[in-house]
Short mmCIF file of C-alpha atoms in Angstrom, two decimals:
data_model
loop_
_atom_site.label_atom_id
_atom_site.label_comp_id
_atom_site.label_asym_id
_atom_site.label_seq_id
_atom_site.Cartn_x
_atom_site.Cartn_y
_atom_site.Cartn_z
CA MET A 1 60.48 94.68 77.65
CA GLY A 2 61.98 94.58 81.13
CA GLU A 3 61.52 97.50 83.38
CA GLU A 4 64.59 99.61 84.16
CA LYS A 5 65.76 99.28 87.69
CA PRO A 6 65.78 102.56 89.54
CA LYS A 7 69.18 103.92 90.48
CA ALA A 8 70.16 103.13 94.03
CA SER A 9 69.83 106.25 96.14
CA PRO A 10 72.80 107.22 98.28
CA PRO A 11 72.55 106.07 101.91
CA THR A 12 70.87 108.56 104.18
CA GLY A 13 70.99 109.17 107.89
CA VAL A 14 73.55 110.34 110.41
CA TRP A 15 76.00 107.40 110.27
CA PRO A 16 76.74 107.49 106.50
CA THR A 17 77.49 111.21 106.90
CA VAL A 18 79.78 110.96 109.91
CA LYS A 19 81.40 107.62 109.02
CA PRO A 20 84.22 109.09 106.89
CA PHE A 21 85.10 111.43 109.76
CA VAL A 22 84.99 108.68 112.42
CA ASN A 23 87.00 106.25 110.29
CA GLY A 24 89.58 108.87 109.39
CA GLY A 25 90.11 109.95 112.99
CA ALA A 26 90.33 106.37 114.28
CA SER A 27 92.90 105.35 111.66
CA GLY A 28 95.01 108.43 112.36
CA MET A 29 94.95 107.82 116.12
CA LEU A 30 96.03 104.20 115.71
CA ALA A 31 98.88 105.24 113.42
CA THR A 32 99.99 107.92 115.90
CA CYS A 33 100.34 105.37 118.71
CA VAL A 34 103.01 103.65 116.60
CA ILE A 35 104.73 106.77 115.22
CA GLN A 36 104.86 108.91 118.39
CA PRO A 37 108.48 108.01 119.37
CA ILE A 38 109.78 108.95 115.91
CA ASP A 39 107.81 112.20 115.99
CA MET A 40 109.33 113.03 119.37
CA ILE A 41 112.85 112.52 117.99
CA LYS A 42 112.00 114.68 114.96
CA VAL A 43 110.92 117.61 117.15
CA ARG A 44 114.08 117.36 119.28
CA ILE A 45 116.26 117.40 116.14
CA GLN A 46 114.46 120.50 114.88
CA LEU A 47 115.09 122.15 118.25
CA GLY A 48 118.83 121.63 117.80
CA GLN A 49 119.36 118.67 120.16
CA GLY A 50 121.62 116.80 117.71
CA SER A 51 121.30 113.89 115.28
CA ALA A 52 118.71 111.12 115.54
CA THR A 53 121.21 108.82 117.26
CA GLU A 54 122.37 111.51 119.68
CA VAL A 55 118.81 112.53 120.55
CA THR A 56 117.74 108.91 121.11
CA LYS A 57 120.70 108.15 123.39
CA ALA A 58 120.24 111.37 125.38
CA MET A 59 116.52 110.78 125.86
CA LEU A 60 117.04 107.20 127.05
CA LYS A 61 119.84 108.23 129.41
CA ASN A 62 118.31 111.39 130.86
CA GLU A 63 114.55 110.86 130.67
CA GLY A 64 113.85 107.17 130.15
CA VAL A 65 111.62 105.32 127.69
CA GLY A 66 108.55 107.28 128.77
CA ALA A 67 110.02 110.43 127.21
CA PHE A 68 109.34 109.04 123.73
CA TYR A 69 105.62 109.08 124.48
CA LYS A 70 105.51 112.50 126.10
CA GLY A 71 102.73 114.43 124.42
CA LEU A 72 100.91 111.29 123.29
CA THR A 73 97.59 112.62 124.61
CA ALA A 74 98.08 115.78 122.57
CA GLY A 75 99.05 113.67 119.54
CA LEU A 76 95.89 111.59 119.87
CA LEU A 77 93.79 114.71 120.36
CA ARG A 78 95.38 116.21 117.27
CA GLN A 79 94.46 113.15 115.20
CA ALA A 80 90.94 113.14 116.68
CA THR A 81 90.53 116.70 115.38
CA TYR A 82 92.92 117.21 112.45
CA THR A 83 92.76 113.81 110.74
CA THR A 84 89.05 113.40 111.47
CA ALA A 85 88.38 116.71 109.76
CA ARG A 86 90.80 116.36 106.83
CA LEU A 87 89.99 112.77 105.80
CA GLY A 88 86.28 113.25 106.36
CA SER A 89 86.31 116.51 104.40
CA PHE A 90 88.38 114.96 101.62
CA LYS A 91 85.90 112.11 101.25
CA MET A 92 82.96 114.52 101.10
CA LEU A 93 84.72 116.84 98.65
CA THR A 94 85.75 114.02 96.30
CA ASN A 95 82.23 112.54 96.43
CA LYS A 96 80.78 115.91 95.43
CA ALA A 97 83.37 116.25 92.67
CA LEU A 98 82.55 112.75 91.40
CA GLU A 99 78.86 113.61 91.26
CA ALA A 100 79.64 116.75 89.27
CA ASN A 101 81.88 114.68 86.98
CA ASP A 102 79.17 112.05 86.28
CA ASN A 103 81.10 109.54 88.45
CA LYS A 104 84.06 109.55 86.05
CA PRO A 105 87.56 109.32 87.56
CA LEU A 106 88.75 112.67 88.82
CA PRO A 107 91.73 114.30 87.10
CA LEU A 108 94.83 114.80 89.21
CA TYR A 109 94.37 118.54 89.65
CA GLN A 110 90.88 118.09 91.11
CA LYS A 111 92.19 115.57 93.63
CA ALA A 112 94.99 117.97 94.52
CA LEU A 113 92.48 120.82 95.04
CA CYS A 114 90.36 118.58 97.25
CA GLY A 115 93.48 117.69 99.23
CA LEU A 116 94.47 121.34 99.63
CA THR A 117 91.00 122.26 100.87
CA ALA A 118 90.72 119.29 103.21
CA GLY A 119 94.17 120.04 104.64
CA ALA A 120 93.19 123.63 105.38
CA ILE A 121 89.96 122.55 107.09
CA GLY A 122 91.69 119.89 109.15
CA ALA A 123 94.53 122.17 110.25
CA SER A 124 92.13 124.92 111.31
CA VAL A 125 90.24 122.47 113.51
CA GLY A 126 93.35 120.72 114.85
CA SER A 127 95.61 123.74 115.44
CA PRO A 128 94.98 123.97 119.24
CA ALA A 129 95.90 120.30 119.77
CA ASP A 130 98.95 120.74 117.52
CA LEU A 131 100.12 123.68 119.62
CA ALA A 132 99.71 121.63 122.80
CA LEU A 133 101.65 118.74 121.23
CA ILE A 134 104.60 120.91 120.16
CA ARG A 135 104.84 122.59 123.56
CA MET A 136 104.68 119.30 125.48
CA GLN A 137 107.36 117.75 123.27
CA ALA A 138 109.64 120.81 123.53
CA ASP A 139 109.16 121.40 127.27
CA ALA A 140 112.05 119.21 128.41
CA THR A 141 114.47 121.17 126.21
CA LEU A 142 113.75 124.46 128.03
CA PRO A 143 115.54 125.73 131.15
CA VAL A 144 113.83 124.51 134.32
CA ALA A 145 112.52 127.98 135.15
CA GLN A 146 110.84 128.30 131.74
CA ARG A 147 109.20 124.87 131.61
CA ARG A 148 105.41 124.84 131.47
CA ASN A 149 105.07 121.34 132.98
CA TYR A 150 101.80 120.43 131.28
CA THR A 151 100.51 117.10 132.60
CA ASN A 152 98.41 116.22 129.53
CA ALA A 153 96.84 117.76 126.44
CA PHE A 154 93.74 119.03 128.20
CA HIS A 155 95.83 120.61 130.96
CA ALA A 156 97.93 122.28 128.26
CA LEU A 157 94.85 123.69 126.52
CA TYR A 158 93.43 124.92 129.83
CA ARG A 159 96.70 126.63 130.79
CA ILE A 160 97.09 128.24 127.37
CA VAL A 161 93.59 129.72 127.57
CA ALA A 162 94.04 130.82 131.20
CA ASP A 163 97.49 132.35 130.73
CA GLU A 164 97.36 133.66 127.16
CA GLY A 165 93.71 133.85 126.12
CA VAL A 166 91.51 131.79 123.81
CA LEU A 167 93.04 133.14 120.60
CA ALA A 168 96.45 131.86 121.72
CA LEU A 169 95.18 128.35 120.90
CA TRP A 170 95.63 129.32 117.25
CA LYS A 171 99.14 130.74 117.67
CA GLY A 172 101.04 129.65 114.60
CA ALA A 173 97.80 128.58 112.89
CA GLY A 174 98.83 130.32 109.67
CA PRO A 175 101.93 128.18 109.02
CA THR A 176 100.07 125.14 110.38
CA VAL A 177 97.34 125.54 107.75
CA VAL A 178 99.83 126.19 104.93
CA ARG A 179 101.91 123.19 105.99
CA ALA A 180 98.81 120.96 106.08
CA MET A 181 97.76 122.14 102.61
CA ALA A 182 101.23 121.38 101.22
CA LEU A 183 101.37 117.99 102.96
CA ASN A 184 97.95 116.86 101.78
CA MET A 185 98.56 118.02 98.23
CA GLY A 186 101.86 116.13 98.08
CA MET A 187 100.47 113.07 99.82
CA LEU A 188 97.21 112.65 97.92
CA ALA A 189 98.42 113.62 94.46
CA SER A 190 101.47 111.35 94.53
CA TYR A 191 99.60 108.49 96.22
CA ASP A 192 96.97 108.12 93.50
CA GLN A 193 99.58 108.34 90.75
CA SER A 194 101.81 105.80 92.51
CA VAL A 195 98.94 103.35 93.00
CA GLU A 196 98.21 103.46 89.27
CA PHE A 197 101.89 102.97 88.44
CA PHE A 198 102.57 100.08 90.84
CA ARG A 199 99.26 98.31 90.21
CA ASP A 200 98.67 98.92 86.51
CA SER A 201 102.15 99.39 85.06
CA LEU A 202 104.18 97.06 87.27
CA GLY A 203 101.37 94.62 88.07
CA LEU A 204 102.14 94.48 91.79
CA GLY A 205 99.71 92.95 94.28
CA GLU A 206 97.61 94.89 96.76
CA ALA A 207 100.06 94.74 99.67
CA ALA A 208 103.10 95.73 97.58
CA THR A 209 101.10 98.50 95.92
CA VAL A 210 100.03 99.97 99.25
CA VAL A 211 103.56 99.83 100.68
CA GLY A 212 105.18 101.28 97.55
CA ALA A 213 102.60 103.99 96.93
CA SER A 214 102.55 104.99 100.59
CA SER A 215 106.34 105.31 100.65
CA VAL A 216 106.36 107.53 97.57
CA SER A 217 103.45 109.51 98.97
CA GLY A 218 105.22 109.95 102.28
CA PHE A 219 108.39 111.21 100.58
CA PHE A 220 106.57 113.89 98.58
CA ALA A 221 104.42 114.83 101.56
CA SER A 222 107.64 115.31 103.54
CA ALA A 223 109.42 117.27 100.83
CA CYS A 224 106.45 119.61 100.35
CA SER A 225 105.65 120.18 104.00
CA LEU A 226 108.90 120.12 106.02
CA PRO A 227 109.88 123.78 105.37
CA PHE A 228 106.47 124.88 106.65
CA ASP A 229 106.68 122.43 109.54
CA TYR A 230 110.06 123.84 110.55
CA VAL A 231 108.75 127.42 110.60
CA LYS A 232 105.60 126.33 112.44
CA THR A 233 107.65 124.60 115.14
CA GLN A 234 109.88 127.64 115.64
CA ILE A 235 106.88 129.96 115.96
CA GLN A 236 105.00 127.72 118.36
CA LYS A 237 107.92 127.11 120.72
CA MET A 238 109.31 130.68 120.85
CA GLN A 239 109.39 132.52 124.17
CA PRO A 240 110.12 136.18 124.92
CA ASP A 241 113.60 137.15 126.10
CA ALA A 242 114.41 139.07 129.27
CA GLU A 243 113.11 142.27 127.68
CA GLY A 244 109.85 140.62 126.62
CA LYS A 245 110.75 140.57 122.92
CA LEU A 246 109.95 137.52 120.80
CA PRO A 247 112.64 136.22 118.41
CA TYR A 248 110.28 136.38 115.42
CA THR A 249 107.45 138.75 114.54
CA GLY A 250 105.71 136.14 112.42
CA SER A 251 106.10 133.24 110.02
CA LEU A 252 107.59 135.31 107.21
CA ASP A 253 110.11 136.91 109.57
CA CYS A 254 111.06 133.45 110.87
CA ALA A 255 111.48 132.12 107.32
CA MET A 256 113.63 135.07 106.23
CA LYS A 257 115.87 134.94 109.32
CA THR A 258 116.26 131.18 108.93
CA LEU A 259 117.14 131.55 105.25
CA LYS A 260 119.66 134.29 106.03
CA SER A 261 121.36 132.45 108.87
CA GLY A 262 121.31 128.86 107.63
CA GLY A 263 120.44 128.90 103.93
CA PRO A 264 117.61 126.94 102.24
CA PHE A 265 118.78 123.56 103.57
CA LYS A 266 118.16 124.77 107.13
CA PHE A 267 114.44 124.26 106.45
CA TYR A 268 115.16 120.57 105.84
CA THR A 269 116.77 119.99 109.24
CA GLY A 270 115.79 116.50 110.34
CA PHE A 271 114.48 115.52 106.89
CA PRO A 272 115.51 111.82 107.05
CA VAL A 273 113.72 111.31 110.39
CA TYR A 274 110.78 113.46 109.24
CA CYS A 275 110.46 111.40 106.07
CA VAL A 276 110.74 108.15 108.03
CA ARG A 277 107.96 109.39 110.29
CA ILE A 278 105.62 110.64 107.55
CA ALA A 279 105.89 107.62 105.24
CA PRO A 280 104.96 104.97 107.84
CA HIS A 281 102.21 107.20 109.24
CA VAL A 282 100.67 107.60 105.79
CA MET A 283 100.99 103.88 105.13
CA MET A 284 99.55 102.81 108.47
CA THR A 285 96.74 105.35 108.32
CA TRP A 286 95.56 103.89 105.01
CA ILE A 287 96.03 100.31 106.23
CA PHE A 288 94.10 100.97 109.45
CA LEU A 289 91.41 102.79 107.50
CA ASN A 290 91.09 99.85 105.11
CA GLN A 291 90.81 97.39 108.01
CA ILE A 292 88.21 99.53 109.78
CA GLN A 293 86.12 99.66 106.61
CA LYS A 294 86.36 95.87 106.23
CA VAL A 295 85.16 95.37 109.80
CA GLU A 296 82.25 97.73 109.17
CA GLN A 297 81.31 95.81 106.04
CA ASN A 298 81.44 92.51 107.94
CA VAL A 299 79.12 93.76 110.67
CA GLY A 300 76.85 95.56 108.22
CA LEU A 301 77.63 99.16 109.16
#
């Protein structure tokens, strides 16, 4: 009788533990470099600057091409914190769930719960960088006297702490966390289902499956998260009036006033551009992540 081979023990050490976090952050940062101009247009639309075409023309005419990459350092810092934490956490959570499930495929609700949790963790870590990004992108829309004139993400963080205190770095963190939970639930749940449909039911190849599933995933991530993103943006960019009074007392107050003044569709202001931004970012994040993992395998990491 042949002896049973012992089960391979999971890799140990620092690198196997941190690798999902490093890979996730790197893929998110690469995707952001491509998506940043679309994200900039999306923020301007939400701030009432006009349609995508109007915003693009105005930015090119008044500020030049460099305006589309304003806040890039904050965007990269956000991915280095938010996406590093959420994708790394998601990988760890799903691995633990797989172990508890005897390595059987996870049901959809467990993946969704892992996505919700990972989104909350990532948003909590990345909230300061997200605040800096929103303020840098919105700065040019303010009157000259009210502009903060941050030079980069680290200058923005320093000024926020110096002028408003450390806790101000998490201003709007509540809606940021909720938005991230909604986005990750929509993105991850629909992505897995779409992959199964395109690959198993339609018999598409790997490239077509990734493109199709990522597009579907991006749409549902957008539909689930845009209302929270809209409220988050309004909270983070608000400034006191001449009497020192803020326009909103909190996220709920902002949501109720928005609903009263503009109806439910007001929350979906800029949805086409937002969807166009989210879908490619999701797709490219997964593609970059896949390529990074292939390189690591080739070099034996």
